[in-house]
Amino acid sequence: MRLRIEVATAATELAWAKVLAPGRSLAYDVLAREAPALGRQLHNQGAGPYGMVPLGHGAPVFPQAKRQRGAYAVGGRGWVELGSPLFDVVAVLAQGIKQRELLDWGGVAFRVLNVVAVEPPGFESGRGRFRTSTPVVMKGTGRDESGQRTTRQAWLLPTDQEFPVFFQRNLRRKAETLGLDPEVSLTEISWVGSKRSFSVSQGAKPGAPVEVELTGPPETLQAIWSWGLG
């Protein structure tokens, strides 16, 4: 499930370093206030055998904002989405956000207008097409064709040879984290957007938005839709 937080702001731009990073801090802050034990568990241990954290978020979207060269444009009415495949997490986030009049998004004030829960598609056919609006960040081995390691910061783009293998492996680990059937497969990368580098935690990590086709059990595809692809 995703939460769409409808917001408004008088600001006109966000610093590039503050486009994505505040979403993680916002989610943890709400959890710390509303469900401290759950927040500590996710922050310190994560979940499942890999310690992954079943939380996702996107960059703020302001459709009517006037585009500016070299800046991330905001302004007027828009929205921010948070998501998790865990109902308890989404319920806590919804409760906490609804109690706030303002969100501090990297030093920019977003006035909260409404909070709407968005259910995932059914994926009854066992097939789904996913298109991201924010970059998918994926790390590879950092080895060249001969097997020699050339870098430890091996951030992959969707056009890189290693990307499909690591992308599918990441999705299967997410399913295993949630105790779901992990037989999910990447069958097609149908579109790749422009390379972007956004700060998420420490440092900027490069990636690109993508459109992919996945096959797998409907419940697993629903969880991936709620969590995110990266």
GROMACS .gro file of C-alpha atoms in nm, residues 67-162:
model
   96
   67ARG     CA    1   1.034   2.427  -1.461
   68GLN     CA    2   1.369   2.592  -1.392
   69ARG     CA    3   1.703   2.508  -1.545
   70GLY     CA    4   1.940   2.362  -1.288
   71ALA     CA    5   1.679   2.337  -1.010
   72TYR     CA    6   1.412   2.093  -0.893
   73ALA     CA    7   1.089   2.289  -0.933
   74VAL     CA    8   0.813   2.286  -0.673
   75GLY     CA    9   0.517   2.514  -0.608
   76GLY     CA   10   0.140   2.512  -0.570
   77ARG     CA   11  -0.036   2.183  -0.507
   78GLY     CA   12   0.134   1.847  -0.538
   79TRP     CA   13   0.198   1.524  -0.353
   80VAL     CA   14   0.455   1.301  -0.185
   81GLU     CA   15   0.422   0.923  -0.167
   82LEU     CA   16   0.541   0.686   0.106
   83GLY     CA   17   0.490   0.313   0.077
   84SER     CA   18   0.533  -0.019   0.252
   85PRO     CA   19   0.409  -0.374   0.193
   86LEU     CA   20   0.348  -0.401   0.571
   87PHE     CA   21  -0.001  -0.284   0.668
   88ASP     CA   22   0.105  -0.201   1.026
   89VAL     CA   23   0.377   0.032   0.898
   90VAL     CA   24   0.141   0.210   0.658
   91ALA     CA   25  -0.123   0.249   0.931
   92VAL     CA   26   0.129   0.412   1.166
   93LEU     CA   27   0.256   0.645   0.893
   94ALA     CA   28  -0.099   0.748   0.801
   95GLN     CA   29  -0.188   0.817   1.162
   96GLY     CA   30   0.124   1.027   1.219
   97ILE     CA   31   0.103   1.229   0.896
   98LYS     CA   32  -0.265   1.311   0.950
   99GLN     CA   33  -0.173   1.479   1.279
  100ARG     CA   34   0.066   1.720   1.109
  101GLU     CA   35  -0.017   2.049   0.944
  102LEU     CA   36   0.327   2.092   0.790
  103LEU     CA   37   0.605   1.868   0.659
  104ASP     CA   38   0.964   1.993   0.670
  105TRP     CA   39   1.105   1.865   0.342
  106GLY     CA   40   1.472   1.960   0.346
  107GLY     CA   41   1.401   2.303   0.491
  108VAL     CA   42   1.099   2.370   0.267
  109ALA     CA   43   0.753   2.378   0.427
  110PHE     CA   44   0.485   2.159   0.270
  111ARG     CA   45   0.135   2.220   0.403
  112VAL     CA   46  -0.055   1.892   0.443
  113LEU     CA   47  -0.391   1.900   0.265
  114ASN     CA   48  -0.496   1.535   0.272
  115VAL     CA   49  -0.364   1.180   0.317
  116VAL     CA   50  -0.498   0.908   0.086
  117ALA     CA   51  -0.425   0.535   0.102
  118VAL     CA   52  -0.368   0.385  -0.244
  119GLU     CA   53  -0.415   0.009  -0.282
  120PRO     CA   54  -0.185  -0.182  -0.520
  121PRO     CA   55  -0.319  -0.327  -0.846
  122GLY     CA   56  -0.442  -0.686  -0.831
  123PHE     CA   57  -0.188  -0.834  -1.078
  124GLU     CA   58  -0.428  -1.129  -1.123
  125SER     CA   59  -0.250  -1.238  -1.443
  126GLY     CA   60   0.082  -1.273  -1.263
  127ARG     CA   61   0.230  -1.003  -1.484
  128GLY     CA   62   0.280  -0.634  -1.424
  129ARG     CA   63   0.439  -0.328  -1.584
  130PHE     CA   64   0.611  -0.092  -1.344
  131ARG     CA   65   0.738   0.257  -1.430
  132THR     CA   66   0.935   0.461  -1.178
  133SER     CA   67   0.945   0.839  -1.155
  134THR     CA   68   1.263   0.839  -0.946
  135PRO     CA   69   1.596   0.672  -1.024
  136VAL     CA   70   1.644   0.305  -0.946
  137VAL     CA   71   1.977   0.264  -0.768
  138MET     CA   72   2.144  -0.075  -0.795
  139LYS     CA   73   2.490  -0.192  -0.692
  140GLY     CA   74   2.690  -0.454  -0.879
  141THR     CA   75   3.016  -0.642  -0.826
  142GLY     CA   76   3.251  -0.372  -0.950
  143ARG     CA   77   3.435  -0.631  -1.160
  144ASP     CA   78   3.528  -0.604  -1.526
  145GLU     CA   79   3.480  -0.874  -1.791
  146SER     CA   80   3.796  -1.054  -1.674
  147GLY     CA   81   3.666  -1.074  -1.317
  148GLN     CA   82   3.903  -0.812  -1.182
  149ARG     CA   83   3.750  -0.575  -0.925
  150THR     CA   84   3.785  -0.219  -1.052
  151THR     CA   85   3.573  -0.029  -0.798
  152ARG     CA   86   3.382  -0.082  -0.475
  153GLN     CA   87   3.125   0.185  -0.563
  154ALA     CA   88   2.978  -0.017  -0.848
  155TRP     CA   89   2.653   0.167  -0.912
  156LEU     CA   90   2.474   0.014  -1.209
  157LEU     CA   91   2.259   0.181  -1.472
  158PRO     CA   92   1.975  -0.016  -1.637
  159THR     CA   93   2.180  -0.035  -1.957
  160ASP     CA   94   2.471  -0.209  -1.781
  161GLN     CA   95   2.521  -0.581  -1.842
  162GLU     CA   96   2.500  -0.675  -1.473
   0.00000   0.00000   0.00000
